[in-house]
């Protein structure tokens, strides 16, 4: 069963062909980093214009690399939310047009479900149940996953997402957008114990996150640091990046372990752009191993936004008979709890 997955939720135009919910035939991602870089963040209007320019060639390229034509498709899966409205509309309306013209089943996908299921594109896959941490530019959430389409939300960020904090701190430090990769690179040459930035653990058993206090603390620190720069050479920009990254990792690892304690799950899946972070991967793997837990990470190209993860989610929903009609609309907010539960 060949599924075309389309994702235009934010600033990447992506299309992929996946067979039987696991075998990758192609995955094409057109990033808009150069468009948004000068602004230090995604400019929604520019993002939708770029999607309009890119969607047709990106889908054509995905089919061509997979050596498939429209007639070979058994389903079209499109992200309908959460995300930027103008961006989502481009992918959904192109998907609708293709489904109508080629008489192919269409299915509407929640972007977060895509991130959670991206691990099933890998050889080594977890068994259910597992705890999933989705950490991206727009989301930081924990779920207890008991099957395909069976997600129990455990906690989420009360303010900024972890990736958003990376992007904002990168902007404060003048590193440009997207910030995660730049901070990680700079942090490699810094000392992670140099500055004790605050870690919001919230109440004792809370599985929610909060990163806005940390971001503000870094902003205030950098303001003072810039005033005395040149006088005190003992703190470098790399130390600020490393200390900030360490605080984020501390919080993420603490909450994942709390989620494991609460649910009794024996496996952990980490997905979303921030899951590319080497520091996070190393620390979580070490902590999990000490407790006999296994951690699964999709390869970086499946951590950041991609159409392949949408095709995986689409495969399982189409198998369960789910279809989207031509009235389907996009949803800027789309909690995973709103998804119809799939039978085990
Ligand atoms: O999943 P994604 O591509 O898009 C969203 O759904 O938001 O995630 C993008 C986010 C950005 O905030 C980016 O700074 C962050 O993931 N990111 C990283 C790394 N690579 C990407 N954060 C930390 N370390 C990285 N290596
Ligand atoms: Zn994403």
PDB file of C-alpha atoms in Angstrom, residues 32-321:
ATOM      1  CA  UNK A  32      12.923  27.698   3.689  1.00  0.00           C
ATOM      2  CA  UNK A  33      15.779  28.455   6.070  1.00  0.00           C
ATOM      3  CA  UNK A  34      17.288  31.083   3.770  1.00  0.00           C
ATOM      4  CA  UNK A  35      13.956  32.891   3.456  1.00  0.00           C
ATOM      5  CA  UNK A  36      13.381  33.174   7.226  1.00  0.00           C
ATOM      6  CA  UNK A  37      16.977  33.396   8.459  1.00  0.00           C
ATOM      7  CA  UNK A  38      17.216  37.212   8.220  1.00  0.00           C
ATOM      8  CA  UNK A  39      14.087  37.571  10.429  1.00  0.00           C
ATOM      9  CA  UNK A  40      15.264  35.256  13.229  1.00  0.00           C
ATOM     10  CA  UNK A  41      12.059  33.188  12.959  1.00  0.00           C
ATOM     11  CA  UNK A  42       9.386  31.983  10.544  1.00  0.00           C
ATOM     12  CA  UNK A  43       7.386  34.742   8.824  1.00  0.00           C
ATOM     13  CA  UNK A  44       3.979  33.077   8.185  1.00  0.00           C
ATOM     14  CA  UNK A  45       3.095  35.068   5.051  1.00  0.00           C
ATOM     15  CA  UNK A  46       6.445  34.286   3.425  1.00  0.00           C
ATOM     16  CA  UNK A  47       6.131  30.623   4.421  1.00  0.00           C
ATOM     17  CA  UNK A  48       2.777  30.174   2.652  1.00  0.00           C
ATOM     18  CA  UNK A  49       4.031  31.893  -0.493  1.00  0.00           C
ATOM     19  CA  UNK A  50       7.033  29.553  -0.576  1.00  0.00           C
ATOM     20  CA  UNK A  51       4.785  26.509  -0.102  1.00  0.00           C
ATOM     21  CA  UNK A  52       2.691  27.624  -3.085  1.00  0.00           C
ATOM     22  CA  UNK A  53       5.853  27.847  -5.190  1.00  0.00           C
ATOM     23  CA  UNK A  54       7.199  24.488  -3.968  1.00  0.00           C
ATOM     24  CA  UNK A  55       4.327  22.087  -3.430  1.00  0.00           C
ATOM     25  CA  UNK A  56       3.892  20.908  -7.046  1.00  0.00           C
ATOM     26  CA  UNK A  57       7.600  20.257  -7.766  1.00  0.00           C
ATOM     27  CA  UNK A  58       8.168  18.682  -4.329  1.00  0.00           C
ATOM     28  CA  UNK A  59       5.336  16.148  -4.801  1.00  0.00           C
ATOM     29  CA  UNK A  60       6.490  15.464  -8.393  1.00  0.00           C
ATOM     30  CA  UNK A  61      10.034  14.848  -7.129  1.00  0.00           C
ATOM     31  CA  UNK A  62       8.792  12.493  -4.386  1.00  0.00           C
ATOM     32  CA  UNK A  63       6.910  10.416  -6.985  1.00  0.00           C
ATOM     33  CA  UNK A  64       9.827  10.456  -9.405  1.00  0.00           C
ATOM     34  CA  UNK A  65      12.381   9.341  -6.771  1.00  0.00           C
ATOM     35  CA  UNK A  66       9.995   6.572  -5.673  1.00  0.00           C
ATOM     36  CA  UNK A  67       9.522   5.562  -9.339  1.00  0.00           C
ATOM     37  CA  UNK A  68       5.765   5.763  -8.850  1.00  0.00           C
ATOM     38  CA  UNK A  69       2.972   7.652 -10.593  1.00  0.00           C
ATOM     39  CA  UNK A  70      -0.303   9.019  -9.192  1.00  0.00           C
ATOM     40  CA  UNK A  71      -2.041   5.811 -10.325  1.00  0.00           C
ATOM     41  CA  UNK A  72       0.206   3.788  -7.962  1.00  0.00           C
ATOM     42  CA  UNK A  73      -1.012   5.648  -4.866  1.00  0.00           C
ATOM     43  CA  UNK A  74      -3.415   3.921  -2.470  1.00  0.00           C
ATOM     44  CA  UNK A  75      -3.856   6.975  -0.293  1.00  0.00           C
ATOM     45  CA  UNK A  76      -2.915  10.613   0.235  1.00  0.00           C
ATOM     46  CA  UNK A  77      -2.180  11.721   3.813  1.00  0.00           C
ATOM     47  CA  UNK A  78      -1.995  15.439   4.535  1.00  0.00           C
ATOM     48  CA  UNK A  79      -1.193  17.354   7.723  1.00  0.00           C
ATOM     49  CA  UNK A  80      -4.214  19.486   8.704  1.00  0.00           C
ATOM     50  CA  UNK A  81      -2.803  20.803  12.009  1.00  0.00           C
ATOM     51  CA  UNK A  82      -1.481  22.005  14.307  1.00  0.00           C
ATOM     52  CA  UNK A  83       0.538  24.597  12.429  1.00  0.00           C
ATOM     53  CA  UNK A  84       0.417  27.879  10.541  1.00  0.00           C
ATOM     54  CA  UNK A  85      -2.963  28.280   8.843  1.00  0.00           C
ATOM     55  CA  UNK A  86      -1.649  29.732   5.578  1.00  0.00           C
ATOM     56  CA  UNK A  87       0.995  27.008   5.311  1.00  0.00           C
ATOM     57  CA  UNK A  88      -1.374  24.135   6.165  1.00  0.00           C
ATOM     58  CA  UNK A  89      -3.906  25.327   3.581  1.00  0.00           C
ATOM     59  CA  UNK A  90      -1.435  24.897   0.716  1.00  0.00           C
ATOM     60  CA  UNK A  91      -0.730  21.222   1.507  1.00  0.00           C
ATOM     61  CA  UNK A  92      -4.343  20.363   2.263  1.00  0.00           C
ATOM     62  CA  UNK A  93      -5.811  21.957  -0.863  1.00  0.00           C
ATOM     63  CA  UNK A  94      -3.198  20.406  -3.120  1.00  0.00           C
ATOM     64  CA  UNK A  95      -3.846  17.024  -1.453  1.00  0.00           C
ATOM     65  CA  UNK A  96      -7.598  17.477  -1.923  1.00  0.00           C
ATOM     66  CA  UNK A  97      -7.156  18.350  -5.603  1.00  0.00           C
ATOM     67  CA  UNK A  98      -4.968  15.274  -6.193  1.00  0.00           C
ATOM     68  CA  UNK A  99      -7.389  13.005  -4.335  1.00  0.00           C
ATOM     69  CA  UNK A 100     -10.332  14.362  -6.347  1.00  0.00           C
ATOM     70  CA  UNK A 101      -8.646  14.187  -9.748  1.00  0.00           C
ATOM     71  CA  UNK A 102      -7.070  10.749  -9.251  1.00  0.00           C
ATOM     72  CA  UNK A 103      -9.922   9.339  -7.137  1.00  0.00           C
ATOM     73  CA  UNK A 104      -7.503   8.387  -4.348  1.00  0.00           C
ATOM     74  CA  UNK A 105      -8.544   8.105  -0.659  1.00  0.00           C
ATOM     75  CA  UNK A 106      -7.589  11.199   1.349  1.00  0.00           C
ATOM     76  CA  UNK A 107      -6.839  11.196   5.059  1.00  0.00           C
ATOM     77  CA  UNK A 108      -6.296  14.175   7.412  1.00  0.00           C
ATOM     78  CA  UNK A 109      -3.301  13.849   9.745  1.00  0.00           C
ATOM     79  CA  UNK A 110      -2.361  15.453  13.044  1.00  0.00           C
ATOM     80  CA  UNK A 111       1.260  16.641  12.775  1.00  0.00           C
ATOM     81  CA  UNK A 112       2.077  15.441  16.321  1.00  0.00           C
ATOM     82  CA  UNK A 113       0.865  11.944  15.562  1.00  0.00           C
ATOM     83  CA  UNK A 114       3.248  12.050  12.598  1.00  0.00           C
ATOM     84  CA  UNK A 115       6.182  12.959  14.871  1.00  0.00           C
ATOM     85  CA  UNK A 116       5.315  10.151  17.332  1.00  0.00           C
ATOM     86  CA  UNK A 117       5.072   7.562  14.527  1.00  0.00           C
ATOM     87  CA  UNK A 118       8.247   8.716  12.716  1.00  0.00           C
ATOM     88  CA  UNK A 119      10.137   6.023  14.670  1.00  0.00           C
ATOM     89  CA  UNK A 120       8.347   3.352  12.611  1.00  0.00           C
ATOM     90  CA  UNK A 121      10.383   4.412   9.574  1.00  0.00           C
ATOM     91  CA  UNK A 122      13.416   2.897  11.319  1.00  0.00           C
ATOM     92  CA  UNK A 123      14.529  -0.732  11.336  1.00  0.00           C
ATOM     93  CA  UNK A 124      14.609  -0.889  15.107  1.00  0.00           C
ATOM     94  CA  UNK A 125      11.112  -0.078  16.386  1.00  0.00           C
ATOM     95  CA  UNK A 126       9.721  -0.017  19.938  1.00  0.00           C
ATOM     96  CA  UNK A 127       6.948  -2.268  21.149  1.00  0.00           C
ATOM     97  CA  UNK A 128       3.846  -0.758  22.747  1.00  0.00           C
ATOM     98  CA  UNK A 129       3.367   0.762  25.224  1.00  0.00           C
ATOM     99  CA  UNK A 130       6.023   3.470  25.237  1.00  0.00           C
ATOM    100  CA  UNK A 131       6.473   7.014  26.483  1.00  0.00           C
ATOM    101  CA  UNK A 132       6.875   9.530  23.644  1.00  0.00           C
ATOM    102  CA  UNK A 133       8.488  12.937  24.030  1.00  0.00           C
ATOM    103  CA  UNK A 134       7.793  15.250  21.099  1.00  0.00           C
ATOM    104  CA  UNK A 135      10.149  18.211  21.196  1.00  0.00           C
ATOM    105  CA  UNK A 136      10.007  20.651  18.325  1.00  0.00           C
ATOM    106  CA  UNK A 137       9.802  24.338  17.539  1.00  0.00           C
ATOM    107  CA  UNK A 138       6.073  24.379  18.212  1.00  0.00           C
ATOM    108  CA  UNK A 139       5.553  21.602  20.765  1.00  0.00           C
ATOM    109  CA  UNK A 140       6.943  19.937  23.843  1.00  0.00           C
ATOM    110  CA  UNK A 141       4.680  17.133  25.025  1.00  0.00           C
ATOM    111  CA  UNK A 142       4.736  13.733  26.667  1.00  0.00           C
ATOM    112  CA  UNK A 143       2.394  10.895  25.724  1.00  0.00           C
ATOM    113  CA  UNK A 144       1.721   7.360  26.798  1.00  0.00           C
ATOM    114  CA  UNK A 145       1.390   5.460  23.521  1.00  0.00           C
ATOM    115  CA  UNK A 146      -0.434   2.142  23.748  1.00  0.00           C
ATOM    116  CA  UNK A 147      -0.840   1.499  19.996  1.00  0.00           C
ATOM    117  CA  UNK A 148      -1.180   3.186  16.607  1.00  0.00           C
ATOM    118  CA  UNK A 149      -3.713   5.978  17.106  1.00  0.00           C
ATOM    119  CA  UNK A 150      -3.779   5.441  20.878  1.00  0.00           C
ATOM    120  CA  UNK A 151      -2.154   8.375  22.650  1.00  0.00           C
ATOM    121  CA  UNK A 152      -2.732   9.516  26.214  1.00  0.00           C
ATOM    122  CA  UNK A 153      -1.392  13.046  26.805  1.00  0.00           C
ATOM    123  CA  UNK A 154       0.695  13.172  30.005  1.00  0.00           C
ATOM    124  CA  UNK A 155       2.042  16.697  29.949  1.00  0.00           C
ATOM    125  CA  UNK A 156       2.900  19.643  27.737  1.00  0.00           C
ATOM    126  CA  UNK A 157       4.580  22.998  27.810  1.00  0.00           C
ATOM    127  CA  UNK A 158       2.699  25.757  29.578  1.00  0.00           C
ATOM    128  CA  UNK A 159       4.461  28.446  27.547  1.00  0.00           C
ATOM    129  CA  UNK A 160       7.361  28.133  25.067  1.00  0.00           C
ATOM    130  CA  UNK A 161       8.298  24.899  23.312  1.00  0.00           C
ATOM    131  CA  UNK A 162      11.860  23.617  23.831  1.00  0.00           C
ATOM    132  CA  UNK A 163      12.789  24.289  20.190  1.00  0.00           C
ATOM    133  CA  UNK A 164      11.287  27.768  20.465  1.00  0.00           C
ATOM    134  CA  UNK A 165      13.556  28.404  23.476  1.00  0.00           C
ATOM    135  CA  UNK A 166      16.576  27.263  21.413  1.00  0.00           C
ATOM    136  CA  UNK A 167      15.491  29.578  18.580  1.00  0.00           C
ATOM    137  CA  UNK A 168      14.900  32.562  20.871  1.00  0.00           C
ATOM    138  CA  UNK A 169      18.196  32.139  22.726  1.00  0.00           C
ATOM    139  CA  UNK A 170      19.976  31.826  19.368  1.00  0.00           C
ATOM    140  CA  UNK A 171      18.336  35.078  18.303  1.00  0.00           C
ATOM    141  CA  UNK A 172      19.443  36.783  21.551  1.00  0.00           C
ATOM    142  CA  UNK A 173      22.999  35.570  20.891  1.00  0.00           C
ATOM    143  CA  UNK A 174      22.794  36.717  17.250  1.00  0.00           C
ATOM    144  CA  UNK A 175      23.122  33.194  15.820  1.00  0.00           C
ATOM    145  CA  UNK A 176      20.144  33.383  13.418  1.00  0.00           C
ATOM    146  CA  UNK A 177      17.337  30.925  12.636  1.00  0.00           C
ATOM    147  CA  UNK A 178      16.923  28.011  13.208  1.00  0.00           C
ATOM    148  CA  UNK A 179      18.695  28.158  16.527  1.00  0.00           C
ATOM    149  CA  UNK A 180      18.951  24.553  17.678  1.00  0.00           C
ATOM    150  CA  UNK A 181      21.800  23.475  15.444  1.00  0.00           C
ATOM    151  CA  UNK A 182      23.726  26.731  16.010  1.00  0.00           C
ATOM    152  CA  UNK A 183      23.399  26.519  19.820  1.00  0.00           C
ATOM    153  CA  UNK A 184      24.425  22.867  19.836  1.00  0.00           C
ATOM    154  CA  UNK A 185      27.520  23.621  17.756  1.00  0.00           C
ATOM    155  CA  UNK A 186      28.546  26.558  19.935  1.00  0.00           C
ATOM    156  CA  UNK A 187      27.820  24.616  23.143  1.00  0.00           C
ATOM    157  CA  UNK A 188      30.440  22.015  22.171  1.00  0.00           C
ATOM    158  CA  UNK A 189      33.227  24.479  22.966  1.00  0.00           C
ATOM    159  CA  UNK A 190      31.611  25.887  26.130  1.00  0.00           C
ATOM    160  CA  UNK A 191      31.324  24.866  29.766  1.00  0.00           C
ATOM    161  CA  UNK A 192      27.873  23.603  30.710  1.00  0.00           C
ATOM    162  CA  UNK A 193      28.404  24.285  34.445  1.00  0.00           C
ATOM    163  CA  UNK A 194      29.467  27.896  34.014  1.00  0.00           C
ATOM    164  CA  UNK A 195      26.075  29.533  34.583  1.00  0.00           C
ATOM    165  CA  UNK A 196      23.338  28.070  36.753  1.00  0.00           C
ATOM    166  CA  UNK A 197      20.255  28.964  34.711  1.00  0.00           C
ATOM    167  CA  UNK A 198      16.862  28.184  36.331  1.00  0.00           C
ATOM    168  CA  UNK A 199      15.176  24.835  35.714  1.00  0.00           C
ATOM    169  CA  UNK A 200      11.385  24.948  36.077  1.00  0.00           C
ATOM    170  CA  UNK A 201      10.502  21.532  37.466  1.00  0.00           C
ATOM    171  CA  UNK A 202       6.974  22.720  38.468  1.00  0.00           C
ATOM    172  CA  UNK A 203       5.130  20.698  41.119  1.00  0.00           C
ATOM    173  CA  UNK A 204       6.554  17.386  42.385  1.00  0.00           C
ATOM    174  CA  UNK A 205       4.718  15.083  40.027  1.00  0.00           C
ATOM    175  CA  UNK A 206       3.990  17.504  37.184  1.00  0.00           C
ATOM    176  CA  UNK A 207       4.752  16.295  33.668  1.00  0.00           C
ATOM    177  CA  UNK A 208       4.268  19.773  32.213  1.00  0.00           C
ATOM    178  CA  UNK A 209       7.114  21.984  31.006  1.00  0.00           C
ATOM    179  CA  UNK A 210       7.912  25.670  31.189  1.00  0.00           C
ATOM    180  CA  UNK A 211      10.774  27.280  29.273  1.00  0.00           C
ATOM    181  CA  UNK A 212       9.859  30.967  29.258  1.00  0.00           C
ATOM    182  CA  UNK A 213      11.574  31.666  32.611  1.00  0.00           C
ATOM    183  CA  UNK A 214      14.765  30.067  31.336  1.00  0.00           C
ATOM    184  CA  UNK A 215      14.617  32.109  28.123  1.00  0.00           C
ATOM    185  CA  UNK A 216      14.106  35.334  30.123  1.00  0.00           C
ATOM    186  CA  UNK A 217      16.961  34.414  32.476  1.00  0.00           C
ATOM    187  CA  UNK A 218      19.286  33.951  29.479  1.00  0.00           C
ATOM    188  CA  UNK A 219      18.107  37.261  27.960  1.00  0.00           C
ATOM    189  CA  UNK A 220      18.807  39.143  31.230  1.00  0.00           C
ATOM    190  CA  UNK A 221      22.146  37.416  31.658  1.00  0.00           C
ATOM    191  CA  UNK A 222      23.225  38.273  28.108  1.00  0.00           C
ATOM    192  CA  UNK A 223      22.175  41.910  28.585  1.00  0.00           C
ATOM    193  CA  UNK A 224      24.447  42.252  31.628  1.00  0.00           C
ATOM    194  CA  UNK A 225      27.177  40.156  30.028  1.00  0.00           C
ATOM    195  CA  UNK A 226      27.265  42.440  27.000  1.00  0.00           C
ATOM    196  CA  UNK A 227      27.684  45.496  29.249  1.00  0.00           C
ATOM    197  CA  UNK A 228      30.776  44.030  30.843  1.00  0.00           C
ATOM    198  CA  UNK A 229      32.067  42.162  27.837  1.00  0.00           C
ATOM    199  CA  UNK A 230      35.726  42.888  27.359  1.00  0.00           C
ATOM    200  CA  UNK A 231      36.198  43.325  31.113  1.00  0.00           C
ATOM    201  CA  UNK A 232      35.231  39.793  32.189  1.00  0.00           C
ATOM    202  CA  UNK A 233      36.581  37.297  29.752  1.00  0.00           C
ATOM    203  CA  UNK A 234      35.849  34.344  31.992  1.00  0.00           C
ATOM    204  CA  UNK A 235      32.427  33.746  30.434  1.00  0.00           C
ATOM    205  CA  UNK A 236      32.318  33.186  26.677  1.00  0.00           C
ATOM    206  CA  UNK A 237      29.267  33.044  24.457  1.00  0.00           C
ATOM    207  CA  UNK A 238      29.889  29.297  24.144  1.00  0.00           C
ATOM    208  CA  UNK A 239      29.522  28.952  27.942  1.00  0.00           C
ATOM    209  CA  UNK A 240      26.119  30.651  27.771  1.00  0.00           C
ATOM    210  CA  UNK A 241      25.017  28.305  24.956  1.00  0.00           C
ATOM    211  CA  UNK A 242      26.303  25.224  26.811  1.00  0.00           C
ATOM    212  CA  UNK A 243      24.745  26.240  30.149  1.00  0.00           C
ATOM    213  CA  UNK A 244      21.407  26.991  28.484  1.00  0.00           C
ATOM    214  CA  UNK A 245      21.410  23.688  26.596  1.00  0.00           C
ATOM    215  CA  UNK A 246      22.273  21.856  29.811  1.00  0.00           C
ATOM    216  CA  UNK A 247      19.262  23.393  31.572  1.00  0.00           C
ATOM    217  CA  UNK A 248      16.932  22.305  28.737  1.00  0.00           C
ATOM    218  CA  UNK A 249      18.359  18.772  28.756  1.00  0.00           C
ATOM    219  CA  UNK A 250      18.019  18.533  32.568  1.00  0.00           C
ATOM    220  CA  UNK A 251      14.319  19.400  32.373  1.00  0.00           C
ATOM    221  CA  UNK A 252      13.538  17.129  29.423  1.00  0.00           C
ATOM    222  CA  UNK A 253      15.315  14.124  30.950  1.00  0.00           C
ATOM    223  CA  UNK A 254      13.747  14.689  34.381  1.00  0.00           C
ATOM    224  CA  UNK A 255      10.227  14.809  32.913  1.00  0.00           C
ATOM    225  CA  UNK A 256      10.749  11.767  30.705  1.00  0.00           C
ATOM    226  CA  UNK A 257      11.910   9.781  33.733  1.00  0.00           C
ATOM    227  CA  UNK A 258       8.902  10.994  35.732  1.00  0.00           C
ATOM    228  CA  UNK A 259       6.643   9.843  32.869  1.00  0.00           C
ATOM    229  CA  UNK A 260       8.300   6.426  32.861  1.00  0.00           C
ATOM    230  CA  UNK A 261       7.850   6.149  36.646  1.00  0.00           C
ATOM    231  CA  UNK A 262       4.203   7.100  36.342  1.00  0.00           C
ATOM    232  CA  UNK A 263       3.303   4.773  33.456  1.00  0.00           C
ATOM    233  CA  UNK A 264       5.667   1.846  34.000  1.00  0.00           C
ATOM    234  CA  UNK A 265       6.564   1.929  30.272  1.00  0.00           C
ATOM    235  CA  UNK A 266       9.842   0.257  29.383  1.00  0.00           C
ATOM    236  CA  UNK A 267      10.609   2.123  26.172  1.00  0.00           C
ATOM    237  CA  UNK A 268      10.975   5.782  25.308  1.00  0.00           C
ATOM    238  CA  UNK A 269      10.640   7.455  21.900  1.00  0.00           C
ATOM    239  CA  UNK A 270      11.956  10.969  21.329  1.00  0.00           C
ATOM    240  CA  UNK A 271      10.844  12.817  18.189  1.00  0.00           C
ATOM    241  CA  UNK A 272      10.697  16.329  16.717  1.00  0.00           C
ATOM    242  CA  UNK A 273      13.494  18.693  15.690  1.00  0.00           C
ATOM    243  CA  UNK A 274      15.088  18.983  19.153  1.00  0.00           C
ATOM    244  CA  UNK A 275      15.512  15.182  19.194  1.00  0.00           C
ATOM    245  CA  UNK A 276      18.432  15.802  16.781  1.00  0.00           C
ATOM    246  CA  UNK A 277      20.380  17.270  19.710  1.00  0.00           C
ATOM    247  CA  UNK A 278      23.360  15.050  20.493  1.00  0.00           C
ATOM    248  CA  UNK A 279      23.620  16.238  24.100  1.00  0.00           C
ATOM    249  CA  UNK A 280      19.992  15.290  24.754  1.00  0.00           C
ATOM    250  CA  UNK A 281      20.380  11.913  23.046  1.00  0.00           C
ATOM    251  CA  UNK A 282      23.544  11.015  24.960  1.00  0.00           C
ATOM    252  CA  UNK A 283      22.192  11.992  28.376  1.00  0.00           C
ATOM    253  CA  UNK A 284      18.805  10.357  27.928  1.00  0.00           C
ATOM    254  CA  UNK A 285      20.361   7.152  26.624  1.00  0.00           C
ATOM    255  CA  UNK A 286      22.687   7.006  29.635  1.00  0.00           C
ATOM    256  CA  UNK A 287      19.936   7.717  32.183  1.00  0.00           C
ATOM    257  CA  UNK A 288      17.598   5.200  30.542  1.00  0.00           C
ATOM    258  CA  UNK A 289      20.274   2.497  30.398  1.00  0.00           C
ATOM    259  CA  UNK A 290      20.875   2.893  34.153  1.00  0.00           C
ATOM    260  CA  UNK A 291      17.237   1.904  34.635  1.00  0.00           C
ATOM    261  CA  UNK A 292      17.205  -0.826  31.998  1.00  0.00           C
ATOM    262  CA  UNK A 293      15.030   1.233  29.611  1.00  0.00           C
ATOM    263  CA  UNK A 294      15.443   1.462  25.845  1.00  0.00           C
ATOM    264  CA  UNK A 295      15.358   4.801  24.029  1.00  0.00           C
ATOM    265  CA  UNK A 296      14.492   5.083  20.342  1.00  0.00           C
ATOM    266  CA  UNK A 297      15.376   8.084  18.180  1.00  0.00           C
ATOM    267  CA  UNK A 298      14.408   8.526  14.543  1.00  0.00           C
ATOM    268  CA  UNK A 299      17.354   9.552  12.349  1.00  0.00           C
ATOM    269  CA  UNK A 300      17.655  13.376  12.139  1.00  0.00           C
ATOM    270  CA  UNK A 301      15.895  13.623   8.737  1.00  0.00           C
ATOM    271  CA  UNK A 302      12.803  12.037  10.345  1.00  0.00           C
ATOM    272  CA  UNK A 303      13.061  14.150  13.533  1.00  0.00           C
ATOM    273  CA  UNK A 304      12.580  17.444  11.713  1.00  0.00           C
ATOM    274  CA  UNK A 305       9.373  17.972   9.729  1.00  0.00           C
ATOM    275  CA  UNK A 306       8.922  15.499   6.893  1.00  0.00           C
ATOM    276  CA  UNK A 307       6.193  13.979   4.741  1.00  0.00           C
ATOM    277  CA  UNK A 308       7.269  10.394   5.505  1.00  0.00           C
ATOM    278  CA  UNK A 309       5.976  10.482   9.097  1.00  0.00           C
ATOM    279  CA  UNK A 310       2.643  11.800   7.782  1.00  0.00           C
ATOM    280  CA  UNK A 311       2.471   8.882   5.333  1.00  0.00           C
ATOM    281  CA  UNK A 312       3.068   6.427   8.227  1.00  0.00           C
ATOM    282  CA  UNK A 313       0.203   7.925  10.237  1.00  0.00           C
ATOM    283  CA  UNK A 314      -1.953   7.991   7.081  1.00  0.00           C
ATOM    284  CA  UNK A 315      -1.345   4.305   6.428  1.00  0.00           C
ATOM    285  CA  UNK A 316      -2.685   3.279   9.853  1.00  0.00           C
ATOM    286  CA  UNK A 317      -5.710   5.576   9.635  1.00  0.00           C
ATOM    287  CA  UNK A 318      -6.584   4.433   6.094  1.00  0.00           C
ATOM    288  CA  UNK A 319      -6.258   0.799   7.241  1.00  0.00           C
ATOM    289  CA  UNK A 320      -8.842   1.597   9.914  1.00  0.00           C
ATOM    290  CA  UNK A 321     -11.158   2.990   7.245  1.00  0.00           C
TER     291      UNK A 321
END
